[in-house]
Structures are given as structure tokens and as C-alpha cells.
PDB file of C-alpha atoms in Angstrom:
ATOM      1  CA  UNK J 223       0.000   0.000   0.000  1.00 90.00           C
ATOM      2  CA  UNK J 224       1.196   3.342  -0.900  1.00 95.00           C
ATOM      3  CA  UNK J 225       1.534   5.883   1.900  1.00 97.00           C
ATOM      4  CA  UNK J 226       2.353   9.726   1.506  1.00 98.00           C
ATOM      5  CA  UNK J 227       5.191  10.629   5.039  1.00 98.00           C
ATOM      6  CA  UNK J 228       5.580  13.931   6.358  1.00 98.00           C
ATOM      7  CA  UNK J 229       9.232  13.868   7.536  1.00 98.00           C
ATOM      8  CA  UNK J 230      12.305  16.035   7.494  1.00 98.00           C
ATOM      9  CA  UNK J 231      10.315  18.401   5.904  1.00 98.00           C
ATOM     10  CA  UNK J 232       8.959  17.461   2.629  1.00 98.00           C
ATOM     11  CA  UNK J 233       6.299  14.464   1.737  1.00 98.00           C
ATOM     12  CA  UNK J 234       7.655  11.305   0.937  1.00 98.00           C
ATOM     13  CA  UNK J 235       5.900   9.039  -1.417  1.00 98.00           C
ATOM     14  CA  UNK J 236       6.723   5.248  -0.082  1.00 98.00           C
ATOM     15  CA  UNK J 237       4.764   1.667  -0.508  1.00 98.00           C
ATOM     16  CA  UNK J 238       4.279  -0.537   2.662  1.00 98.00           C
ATOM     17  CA  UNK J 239       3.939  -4.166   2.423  1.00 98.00           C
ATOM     18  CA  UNK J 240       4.342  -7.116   5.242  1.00 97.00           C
ATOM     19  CA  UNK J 241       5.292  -7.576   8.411  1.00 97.00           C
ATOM     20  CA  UNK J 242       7.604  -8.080  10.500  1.00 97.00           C
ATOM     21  CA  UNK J 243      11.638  -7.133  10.512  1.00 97.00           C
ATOM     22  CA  UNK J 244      11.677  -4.201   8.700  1.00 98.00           C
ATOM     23  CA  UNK J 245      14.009  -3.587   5.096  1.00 98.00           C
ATOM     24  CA  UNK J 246      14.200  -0.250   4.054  1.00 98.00           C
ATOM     25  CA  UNK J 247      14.504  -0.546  -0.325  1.00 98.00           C
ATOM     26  CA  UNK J 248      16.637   2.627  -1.998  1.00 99.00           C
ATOM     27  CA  UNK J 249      16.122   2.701  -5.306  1.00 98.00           C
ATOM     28  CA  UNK J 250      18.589   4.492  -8.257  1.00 98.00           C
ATOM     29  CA  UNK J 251      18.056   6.252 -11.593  1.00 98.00           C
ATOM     30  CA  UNK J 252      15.696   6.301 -13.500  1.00 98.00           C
ATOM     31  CA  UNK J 253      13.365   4.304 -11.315  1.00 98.00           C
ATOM     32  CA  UNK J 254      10.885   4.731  -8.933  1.00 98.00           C
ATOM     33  CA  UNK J 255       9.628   2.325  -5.538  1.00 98.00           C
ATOM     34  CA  UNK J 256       8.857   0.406  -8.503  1.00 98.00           C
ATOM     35  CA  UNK J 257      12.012  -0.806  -9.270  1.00 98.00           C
ATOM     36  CA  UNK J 258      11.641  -3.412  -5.857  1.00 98.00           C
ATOM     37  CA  UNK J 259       8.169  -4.475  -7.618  1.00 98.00           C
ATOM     38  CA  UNK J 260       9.291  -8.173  -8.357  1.00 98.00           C
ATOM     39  CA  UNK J 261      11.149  -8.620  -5.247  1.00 98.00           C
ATOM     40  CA  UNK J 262       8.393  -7.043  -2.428  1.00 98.00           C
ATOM     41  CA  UNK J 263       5.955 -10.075  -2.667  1.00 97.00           C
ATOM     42  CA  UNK J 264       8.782 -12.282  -1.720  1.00 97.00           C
ATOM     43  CA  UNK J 265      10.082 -10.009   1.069  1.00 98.00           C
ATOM     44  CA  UNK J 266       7.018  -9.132   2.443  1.00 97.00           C
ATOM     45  CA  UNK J 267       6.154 -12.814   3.437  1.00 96.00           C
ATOM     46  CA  UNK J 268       8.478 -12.132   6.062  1.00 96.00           C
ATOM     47  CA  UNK J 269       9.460  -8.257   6.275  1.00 97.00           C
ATOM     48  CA  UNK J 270       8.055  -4.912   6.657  1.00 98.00           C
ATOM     49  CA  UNK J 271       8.652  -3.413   3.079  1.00 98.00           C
ATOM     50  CA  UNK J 272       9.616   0.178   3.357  1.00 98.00           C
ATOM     51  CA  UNK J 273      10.183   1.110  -0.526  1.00 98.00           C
ATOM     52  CA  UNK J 274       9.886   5.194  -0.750  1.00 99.00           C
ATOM     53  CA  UNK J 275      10.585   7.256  -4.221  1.00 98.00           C
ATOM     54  CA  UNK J 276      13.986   9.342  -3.249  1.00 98.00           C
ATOM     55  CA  UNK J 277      13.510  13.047  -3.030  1.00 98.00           C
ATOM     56  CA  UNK J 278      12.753  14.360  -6.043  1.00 98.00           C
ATOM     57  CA  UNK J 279      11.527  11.869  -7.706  1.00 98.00           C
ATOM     58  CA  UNK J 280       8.357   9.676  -8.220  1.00 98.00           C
ATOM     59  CA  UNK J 281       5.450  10.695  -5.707  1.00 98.00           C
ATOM     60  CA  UNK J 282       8.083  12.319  -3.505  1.00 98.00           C
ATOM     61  CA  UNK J 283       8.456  16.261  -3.359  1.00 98.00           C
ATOM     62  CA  UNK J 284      10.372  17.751  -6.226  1.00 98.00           C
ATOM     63  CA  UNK J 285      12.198  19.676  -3.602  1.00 98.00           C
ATOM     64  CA  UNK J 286      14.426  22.506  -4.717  1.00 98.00           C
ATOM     65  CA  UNK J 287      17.513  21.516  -2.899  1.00 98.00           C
ATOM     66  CA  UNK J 288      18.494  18.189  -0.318  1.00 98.00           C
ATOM     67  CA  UNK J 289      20.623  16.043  -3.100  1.00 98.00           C
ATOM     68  CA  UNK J 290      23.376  15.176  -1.412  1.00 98.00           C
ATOM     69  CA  UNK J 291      23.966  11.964   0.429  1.00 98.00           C
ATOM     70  CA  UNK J 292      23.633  13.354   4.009  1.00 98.00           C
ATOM     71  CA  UNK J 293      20.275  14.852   3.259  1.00 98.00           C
ATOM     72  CA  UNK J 294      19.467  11.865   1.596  1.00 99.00           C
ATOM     73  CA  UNK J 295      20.195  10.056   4.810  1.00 98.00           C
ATOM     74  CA  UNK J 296      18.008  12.211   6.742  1.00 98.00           C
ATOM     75  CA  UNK J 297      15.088  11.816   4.697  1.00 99.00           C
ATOM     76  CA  UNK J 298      15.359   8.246   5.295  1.00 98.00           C
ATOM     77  CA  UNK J 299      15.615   8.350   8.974  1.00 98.00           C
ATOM     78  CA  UNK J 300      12.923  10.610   9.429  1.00 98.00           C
ATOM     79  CA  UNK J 301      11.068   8.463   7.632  1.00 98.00           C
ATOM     80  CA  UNK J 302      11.742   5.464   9.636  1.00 98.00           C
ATOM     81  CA  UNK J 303      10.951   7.265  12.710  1.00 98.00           C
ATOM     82  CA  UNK J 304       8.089   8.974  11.145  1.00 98.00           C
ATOM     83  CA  UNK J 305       6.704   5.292  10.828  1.00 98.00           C
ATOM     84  CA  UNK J 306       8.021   4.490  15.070  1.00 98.00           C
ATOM     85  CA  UNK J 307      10.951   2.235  13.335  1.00 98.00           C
ATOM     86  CA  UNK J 308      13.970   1.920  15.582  1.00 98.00           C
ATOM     87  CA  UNK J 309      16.947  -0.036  12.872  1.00 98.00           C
ATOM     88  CA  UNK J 310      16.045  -1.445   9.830  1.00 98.00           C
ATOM     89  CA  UNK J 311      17.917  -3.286   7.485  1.00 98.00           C
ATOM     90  CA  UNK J 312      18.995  -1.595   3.858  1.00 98.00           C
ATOM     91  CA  UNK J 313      18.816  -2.606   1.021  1.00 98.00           C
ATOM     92  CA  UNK J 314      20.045  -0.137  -1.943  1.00 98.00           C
ATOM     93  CA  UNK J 315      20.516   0.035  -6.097  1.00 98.00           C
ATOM     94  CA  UNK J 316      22.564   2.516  -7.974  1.00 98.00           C
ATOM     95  CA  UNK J 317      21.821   6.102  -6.915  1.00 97.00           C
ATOM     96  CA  UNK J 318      20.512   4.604  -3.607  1.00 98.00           C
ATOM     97  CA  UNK J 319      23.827   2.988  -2.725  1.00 98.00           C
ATOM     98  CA  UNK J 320      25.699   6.197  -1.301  1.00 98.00           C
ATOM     99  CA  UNK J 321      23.076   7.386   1.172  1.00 98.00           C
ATOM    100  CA  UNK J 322      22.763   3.352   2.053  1.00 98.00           C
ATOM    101  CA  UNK J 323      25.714   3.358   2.869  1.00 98.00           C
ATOM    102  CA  UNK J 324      26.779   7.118   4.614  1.00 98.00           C
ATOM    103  CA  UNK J 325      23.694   6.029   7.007  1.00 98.00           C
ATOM    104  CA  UNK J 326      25.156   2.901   7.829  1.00 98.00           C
ATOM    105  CA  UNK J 327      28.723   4.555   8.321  1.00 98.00           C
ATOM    106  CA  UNK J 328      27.219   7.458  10.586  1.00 98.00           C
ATOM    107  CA  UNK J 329      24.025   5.616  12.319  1.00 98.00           C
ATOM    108  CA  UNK J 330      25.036   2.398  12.497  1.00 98.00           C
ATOM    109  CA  UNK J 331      22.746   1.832  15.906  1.00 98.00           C
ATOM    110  CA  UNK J 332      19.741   2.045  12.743  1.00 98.00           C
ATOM    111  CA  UNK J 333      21.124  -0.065  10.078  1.00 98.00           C
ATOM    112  CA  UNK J 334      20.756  -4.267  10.749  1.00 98.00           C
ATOM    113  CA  UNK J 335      22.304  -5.249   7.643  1.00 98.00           C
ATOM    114  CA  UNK J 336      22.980  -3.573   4.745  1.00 98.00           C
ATOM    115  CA  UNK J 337      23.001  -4.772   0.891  1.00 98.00           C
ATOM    116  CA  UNK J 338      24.132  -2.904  -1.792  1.00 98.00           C
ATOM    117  CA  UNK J 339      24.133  -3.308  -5.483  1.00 98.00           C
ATOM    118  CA  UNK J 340      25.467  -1.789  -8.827  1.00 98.00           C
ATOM    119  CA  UNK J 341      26.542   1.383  -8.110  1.00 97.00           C
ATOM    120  CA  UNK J 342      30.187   2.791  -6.769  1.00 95.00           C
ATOM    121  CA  UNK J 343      31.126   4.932  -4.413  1.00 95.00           C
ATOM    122  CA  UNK J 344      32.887   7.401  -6.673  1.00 87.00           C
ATOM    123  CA  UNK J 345      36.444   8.887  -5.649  1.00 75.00           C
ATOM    124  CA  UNK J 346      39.833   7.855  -7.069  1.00 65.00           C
ATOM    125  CA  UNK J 347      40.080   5.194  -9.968  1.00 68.00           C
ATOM    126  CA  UNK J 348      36.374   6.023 -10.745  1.00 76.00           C
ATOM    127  CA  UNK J 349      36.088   6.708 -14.453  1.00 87.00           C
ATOM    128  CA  UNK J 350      32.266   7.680 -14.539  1.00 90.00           C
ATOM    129  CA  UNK J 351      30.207   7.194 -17.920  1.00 94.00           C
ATOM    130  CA  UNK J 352      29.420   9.536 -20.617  1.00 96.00           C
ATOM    131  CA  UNK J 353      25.755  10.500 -18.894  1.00 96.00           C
ATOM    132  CA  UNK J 354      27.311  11.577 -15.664  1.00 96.00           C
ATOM    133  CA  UNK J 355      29.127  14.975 -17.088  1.00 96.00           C
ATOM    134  CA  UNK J 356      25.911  15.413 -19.199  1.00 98.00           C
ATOM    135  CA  UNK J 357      23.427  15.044 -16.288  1.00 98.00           C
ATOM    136  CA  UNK J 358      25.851  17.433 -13.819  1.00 97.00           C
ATOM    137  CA  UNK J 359      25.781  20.355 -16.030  1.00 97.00           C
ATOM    138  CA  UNK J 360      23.466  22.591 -14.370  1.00 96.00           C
ATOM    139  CA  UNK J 361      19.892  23.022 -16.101  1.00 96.00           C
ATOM    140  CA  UNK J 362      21.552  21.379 -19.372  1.00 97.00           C
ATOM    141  CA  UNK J 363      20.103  18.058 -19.734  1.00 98.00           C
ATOM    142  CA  UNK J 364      16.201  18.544 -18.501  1.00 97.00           C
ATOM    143  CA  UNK J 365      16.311  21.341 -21.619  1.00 96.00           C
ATOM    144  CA  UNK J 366      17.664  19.153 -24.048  1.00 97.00           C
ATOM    145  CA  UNK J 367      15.357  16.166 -23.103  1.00 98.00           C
ATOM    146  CA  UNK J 368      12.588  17.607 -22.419  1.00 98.00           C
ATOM    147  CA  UNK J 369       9.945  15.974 -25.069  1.00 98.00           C
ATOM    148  CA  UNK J 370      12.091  13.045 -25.613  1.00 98.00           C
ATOM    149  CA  UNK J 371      11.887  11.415 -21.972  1.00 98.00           C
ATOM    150  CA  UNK J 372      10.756   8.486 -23.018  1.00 98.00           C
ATOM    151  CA  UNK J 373      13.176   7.848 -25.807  1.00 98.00           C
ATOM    152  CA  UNK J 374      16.179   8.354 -23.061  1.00 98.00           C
ATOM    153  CA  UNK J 375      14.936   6.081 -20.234  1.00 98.00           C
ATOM    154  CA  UNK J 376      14.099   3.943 -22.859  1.00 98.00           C
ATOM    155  CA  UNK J 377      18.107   3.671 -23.446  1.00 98.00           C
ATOM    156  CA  UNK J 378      18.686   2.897 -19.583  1.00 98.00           C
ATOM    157  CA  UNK J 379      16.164   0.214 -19.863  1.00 98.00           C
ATOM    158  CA  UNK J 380      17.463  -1.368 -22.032  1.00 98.00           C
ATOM    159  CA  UNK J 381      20.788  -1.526 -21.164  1.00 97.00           C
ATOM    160  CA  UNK J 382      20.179  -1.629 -17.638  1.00 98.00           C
ATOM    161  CA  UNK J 383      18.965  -5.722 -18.588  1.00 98.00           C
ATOM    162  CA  UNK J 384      20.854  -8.583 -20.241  1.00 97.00           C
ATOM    163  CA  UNK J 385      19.252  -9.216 -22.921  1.00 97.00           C
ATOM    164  CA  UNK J 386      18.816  -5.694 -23.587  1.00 97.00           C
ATOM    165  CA  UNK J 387      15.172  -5.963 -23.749  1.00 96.00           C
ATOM    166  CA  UNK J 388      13.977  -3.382 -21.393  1.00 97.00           C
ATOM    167  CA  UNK J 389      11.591  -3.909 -18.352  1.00 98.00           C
ATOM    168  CA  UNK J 390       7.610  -4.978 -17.642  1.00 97.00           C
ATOM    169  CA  UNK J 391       5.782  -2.100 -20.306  1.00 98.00           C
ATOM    170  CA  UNK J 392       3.819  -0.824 -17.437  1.00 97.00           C
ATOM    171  CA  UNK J 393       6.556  -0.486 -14.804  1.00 98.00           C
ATOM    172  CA  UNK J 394       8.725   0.975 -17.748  1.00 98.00           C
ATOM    173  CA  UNK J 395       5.326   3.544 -18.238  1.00 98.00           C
ATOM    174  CA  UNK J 396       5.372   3.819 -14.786  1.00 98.00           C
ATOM    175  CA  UNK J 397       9.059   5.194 -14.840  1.00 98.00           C
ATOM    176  CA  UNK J 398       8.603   7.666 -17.957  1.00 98.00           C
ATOM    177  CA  UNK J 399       5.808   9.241 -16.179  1.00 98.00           C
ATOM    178  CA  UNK J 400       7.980   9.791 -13.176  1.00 98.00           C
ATOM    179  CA  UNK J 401      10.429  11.540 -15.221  1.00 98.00           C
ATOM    180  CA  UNK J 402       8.450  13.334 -17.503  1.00 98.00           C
ATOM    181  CA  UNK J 403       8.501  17.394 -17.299  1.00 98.00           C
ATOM    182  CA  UNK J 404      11.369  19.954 -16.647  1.00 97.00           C
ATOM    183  CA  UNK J 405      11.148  20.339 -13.021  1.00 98.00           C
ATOM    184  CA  UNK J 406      11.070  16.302 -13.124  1.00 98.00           C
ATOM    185  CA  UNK J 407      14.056  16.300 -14.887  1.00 98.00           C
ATOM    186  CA  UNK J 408      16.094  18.615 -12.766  1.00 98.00           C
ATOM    187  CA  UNK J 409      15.517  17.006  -9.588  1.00 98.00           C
ATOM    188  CA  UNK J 410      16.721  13.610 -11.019  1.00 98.00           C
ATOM    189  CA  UNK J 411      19.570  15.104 -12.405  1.00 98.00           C
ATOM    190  CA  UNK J 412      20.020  17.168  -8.888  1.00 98.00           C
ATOM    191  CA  UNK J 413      21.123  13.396  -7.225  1.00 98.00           C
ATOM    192  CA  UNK J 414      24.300  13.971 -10.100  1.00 98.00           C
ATOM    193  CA  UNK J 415      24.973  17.382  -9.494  1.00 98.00           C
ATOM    194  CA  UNK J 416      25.213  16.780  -5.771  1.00 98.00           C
ATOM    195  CA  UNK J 417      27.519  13.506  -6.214  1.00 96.00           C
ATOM    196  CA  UNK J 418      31.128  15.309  -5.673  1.00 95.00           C
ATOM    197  CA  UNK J 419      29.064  16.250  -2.051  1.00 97.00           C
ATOM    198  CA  UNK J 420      27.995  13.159  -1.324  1.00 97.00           C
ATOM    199  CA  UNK J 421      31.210  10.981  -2.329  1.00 95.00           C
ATOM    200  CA  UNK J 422      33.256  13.661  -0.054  1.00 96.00           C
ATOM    201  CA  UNK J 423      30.622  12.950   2.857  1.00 97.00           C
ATOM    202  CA  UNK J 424      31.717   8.832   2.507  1.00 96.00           C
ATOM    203  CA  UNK J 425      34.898   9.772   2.278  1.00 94.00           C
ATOM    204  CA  UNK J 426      34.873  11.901   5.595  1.00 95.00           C
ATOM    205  CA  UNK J 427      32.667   9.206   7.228  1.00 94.00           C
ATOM    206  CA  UNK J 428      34.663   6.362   6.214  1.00 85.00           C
ATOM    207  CA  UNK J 429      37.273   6.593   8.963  1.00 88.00           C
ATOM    208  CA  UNK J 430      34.033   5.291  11.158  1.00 90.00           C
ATOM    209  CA  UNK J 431      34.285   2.269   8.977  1.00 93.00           C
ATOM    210  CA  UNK J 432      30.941   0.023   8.750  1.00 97.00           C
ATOM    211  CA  UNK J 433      30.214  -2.322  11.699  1.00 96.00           C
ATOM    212  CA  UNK J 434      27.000  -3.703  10.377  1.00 97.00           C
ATOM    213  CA  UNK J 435      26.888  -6.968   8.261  1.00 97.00           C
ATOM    214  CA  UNK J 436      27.280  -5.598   4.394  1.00 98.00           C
ATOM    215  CA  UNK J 437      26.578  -7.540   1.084  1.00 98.00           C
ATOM    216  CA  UNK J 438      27.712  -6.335  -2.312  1.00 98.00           C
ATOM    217  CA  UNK J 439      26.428  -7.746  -4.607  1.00 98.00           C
ATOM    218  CA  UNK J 440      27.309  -6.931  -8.638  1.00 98.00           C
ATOM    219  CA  UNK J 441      26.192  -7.397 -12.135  1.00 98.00           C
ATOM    220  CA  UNK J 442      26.676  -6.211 -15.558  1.00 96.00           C
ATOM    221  CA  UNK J 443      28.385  -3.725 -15.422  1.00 96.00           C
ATOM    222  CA  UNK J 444      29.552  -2.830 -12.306  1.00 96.00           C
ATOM    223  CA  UNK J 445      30.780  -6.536 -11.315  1.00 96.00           C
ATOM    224  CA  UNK J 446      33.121  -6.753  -8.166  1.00 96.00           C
ATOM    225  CA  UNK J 447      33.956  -2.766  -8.663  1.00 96.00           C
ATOM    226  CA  UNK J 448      31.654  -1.978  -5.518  1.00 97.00           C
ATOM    227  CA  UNK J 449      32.788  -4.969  -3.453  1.00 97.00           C
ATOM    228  CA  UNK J 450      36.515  -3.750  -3.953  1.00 96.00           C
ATOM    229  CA  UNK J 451      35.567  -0.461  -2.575  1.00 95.00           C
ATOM    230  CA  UNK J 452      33.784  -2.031   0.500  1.00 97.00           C
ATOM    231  CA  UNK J 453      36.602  -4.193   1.770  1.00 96.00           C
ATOM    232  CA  UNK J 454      39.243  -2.023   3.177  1.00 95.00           C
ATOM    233  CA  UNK J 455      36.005   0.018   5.089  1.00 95.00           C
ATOM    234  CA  UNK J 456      33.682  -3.181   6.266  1.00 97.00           C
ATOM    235  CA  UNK J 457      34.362  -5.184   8.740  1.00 96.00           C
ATOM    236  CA  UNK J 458      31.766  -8.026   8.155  1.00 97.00           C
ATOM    237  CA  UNK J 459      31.597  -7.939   3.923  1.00 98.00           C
ATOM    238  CA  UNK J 460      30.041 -10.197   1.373  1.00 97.00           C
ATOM    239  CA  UNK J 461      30.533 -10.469  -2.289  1.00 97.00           C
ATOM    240  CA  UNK J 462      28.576 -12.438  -5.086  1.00 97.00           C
ATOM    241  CA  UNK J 463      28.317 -12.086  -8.416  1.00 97.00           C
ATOM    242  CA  UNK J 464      24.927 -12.411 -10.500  1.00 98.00           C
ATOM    243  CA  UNK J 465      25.297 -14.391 -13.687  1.00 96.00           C
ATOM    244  CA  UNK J 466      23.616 -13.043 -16.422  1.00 97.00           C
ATOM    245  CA  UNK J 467      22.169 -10.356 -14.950  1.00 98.00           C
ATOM    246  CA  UNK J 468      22.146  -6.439 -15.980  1.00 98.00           C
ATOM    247  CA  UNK J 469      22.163  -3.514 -14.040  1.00 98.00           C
ATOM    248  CA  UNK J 470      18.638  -3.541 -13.006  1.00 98.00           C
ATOM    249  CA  UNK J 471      19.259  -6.256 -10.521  1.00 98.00           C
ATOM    250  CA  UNK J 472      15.569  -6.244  -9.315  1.00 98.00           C
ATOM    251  CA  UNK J 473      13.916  -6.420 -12.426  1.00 98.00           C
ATOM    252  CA  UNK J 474      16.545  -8.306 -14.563  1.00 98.00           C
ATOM    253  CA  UNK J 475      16.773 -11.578 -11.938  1.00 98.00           C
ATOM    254  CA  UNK J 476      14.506 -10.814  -8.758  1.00 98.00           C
ATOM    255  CA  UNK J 477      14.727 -14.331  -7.557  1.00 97.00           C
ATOM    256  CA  UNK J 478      18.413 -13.917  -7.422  1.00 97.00           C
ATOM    257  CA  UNK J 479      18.295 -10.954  -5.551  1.00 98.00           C
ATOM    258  CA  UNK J 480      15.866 -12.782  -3.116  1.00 97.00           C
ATOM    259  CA  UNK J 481      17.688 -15.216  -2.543  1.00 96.00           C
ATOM    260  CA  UNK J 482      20.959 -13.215  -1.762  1.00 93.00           C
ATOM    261  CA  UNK J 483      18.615 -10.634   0.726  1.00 92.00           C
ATOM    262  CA  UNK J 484      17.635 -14.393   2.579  1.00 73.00           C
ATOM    263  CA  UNK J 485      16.256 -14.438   5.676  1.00 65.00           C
ATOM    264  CA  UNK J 486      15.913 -11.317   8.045  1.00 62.00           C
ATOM    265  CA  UNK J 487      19.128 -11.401   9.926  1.00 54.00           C
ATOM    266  CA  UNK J 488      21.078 -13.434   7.427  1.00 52.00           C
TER     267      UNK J 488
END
């Protein structure tokens, strides 16, 4: 069920399912809650299914600022306390992955395990693709797509699965309609423009290093790239490898991804 939160000061657009330990679902670009829709039913047989849209995007405010990791983190802790949630286990994909991880680095007291999935954490050796530059450049991009949304998630869809064949039409729909508009635009593109903030935020936090049980788990075409990151930072870390799988780990092989989440607390 789809809920609309009041918390840390803008309305947050997140789906409910289940009971019981709670898993907190970050999703990336250009997705929506939806991203997780293969993979709730399965986790809610035994979990509370927190899945919001980030701010900025979906049903969540298009807020005018807050794109940086640390503000990401806070949106996602007032949300768990909006909803009287004391820890909560993570689980994160692509743009979701640094916030998932800052908030396990600086409140590790609310993360219970944290999984994380086809994204990097930036910083030295990181040679970021073409669409990073061209989504950074302030008020750029949303002009030149604007009208053609469709056609351009369409391209992330596609390559974001391995046999290049894009996702479910309606959750792909469901997507385009998230992104459609200029203000749309610009807050998705806001997450990029705020990523030298947010990978200097891990950076500063990582001294802290992460106490909590993490899993990294890769794809096409990340791979082990995350998982090398982790391992001089975690002290409890957890690698695997999806076979034929594309970016869109949710979509592309949920029952993969369900069976690496497990149990709560394994």
C-alpha cells in the first residue's frame, strides 16, 4: 500500500507491504519504488517493506535543494521514525547505494544489515560514464530532453537488462511518467549534481568504517567494482556475483536478488 510521510520536511511518497523485521529498499536512476516491484511479494512474506521514491523523484516532493547523500540520509531516517521504526535493514541500487551506505557509516545503531548493489562509491580510480558529465551540467540536460523522456529512459532500460530488452511495459510507463517534465528532470539530475558532495561525505565518514553486516552484490556492469571499494572500510563484507544479470538487478533476476537478501538477519 502506498503511503504519503511527512518527515524532514517534505512528503515522501513510499509503498508498505508485510510484516515483521523491517528492510528499508533505496532505489537508483531512473526508477521509482517500482524498481523493488518483483522482489516485495517475496520479502514481504516475512518483512516490513519500506520502498519510498527518493527526493525528487516519483510521488516524492520535487524539492528545490536536499541532493546530497547526508540529506538523503536524513530523509530516510525521518522516515523510519516517522513510521516508530527503531533499525532497519537496507537494502540499496545505484543512486541509492551512497546514502545506504553514509547512514550505515554514521548511524550504524539504525542499520541491521545492509546490501548494496550496482553502483560505486565514486572517488579515485572512478572513471564515470558519458551521462554523468551530461546530467551534472546545471539546467543542461532537462532542456535538451525535455519531449524526448521516453526515448532516453528507454536507453537505460534497455541496457540496464541482459538481454537488452527493457523492463515490464507498465513499470517501464510507470518510470517515464515519473520523469516526464522539466522540473522532473532537474531534480533527477540534482542526485548527479550533488555527487562530488555526497562521495566527499563517505569519504569523511569512512574513517568510522561500517560495523554492520554488508553484502555487495554486482552485475553487468559494475561486477566486483563496488565490493573492492567495501573491503578495506567493512568489517563483516560479502561479495557475489549475478550471472547473467544487468544492471537492473531487481527487475533483470529478482529471484536472485531474493535469494541473496535471505532471511531477516542473514
Amino acid at each position: 500500500m502506498t503511503h504519503i510521510v511527512k518527515a524532514n520536511g517534505i512528503e515522501i511518497n513510499v509503498t508498505i507491504a508485510g510484516e515483521g523485521p523491517p528492510i528499508l529498499l533505496l532505489h537508483g536512476f531512473p526508477h521509482t519504488w517500482q524498481v523493488w516491484s518483483e522482489v516485495i511479494p517475496g520479502l514481504s512474506r516475512t518483512r516490513r517493506v519500506i520502498a519510498p521514491d527518493l527526493r525528487g523523484l516519483g510521488g516524492t516532493t520535487r524539492a528545490a535543494d536536499g541532493y546530497d547523500a547526508g540529506t538523503l540520509v536524513e530523509d530516510a531516517l525521518a522516515l523510519l521514525d516517522a513510521l516508530g521504526i527503531a533499525a532497519a535493514e537496507v537494502a540499496a541500487l545505484d543512486l541509492g547505494v551512497l546514502p545506504a551506505v553514509l547512514l550505515a557509516l554514521r548511524h550504524p545503531e539504525r542499520v541491521t544489515r545492509l546490501t548494496v548493489m550496482e553502483a560505486t562509491l565514486g572517488g579515485a580510480g572512478f572513471t564515470p560514464p558519458w551521462w554523468f558529465g551530461f546530467h551534472a551540467v546545471p539546467g543542461l540536460a532537462e532542456r535538451v530532453l525535455l519531449g524526448q523522456e521516453g526515448e532516453y529512459l528507454d536507453f537505460f532500460l534497455r541496457a540496464g537488462t541482459y538481454a537488452g530488452t527493457g523492463v515490464d511495459r507498465a513499470v517501464r510507463d510507470a518510470f517515464v511518467a515519473a520523469y516526464t517534465g522539466e522540473e522532473s528532470l532537474r531534480c533527477a539530475f540534482a542526485h548527479y549534481r550533488a555527487m562530488s558532495v555526497s562521495t566527499a561525505q563517505i569519504a569523511s565518514a569512512a574513517p568510522r568504517r561500517l560495523s554492520v553486516p554488508v553484502t555487495a552484490i554486482g552485475a553487468q556492469p559494475v561486477g566486483d567494482a563496488l565490493h573492492r571499494q567495501l573491503r578495506p572500510m567493512a568489517d563483516r563484507l560479502t561479495g557475489h556475483l549475478i550471472a547473467e544479470c544487468g544492471h537492473i538487478v531487481p527487475l533483470d533476476r529478482p529471484r536472485a536478488l531474493l535469494a541473496h537478501l535471505g532471511r531477516p538477519g542473514h
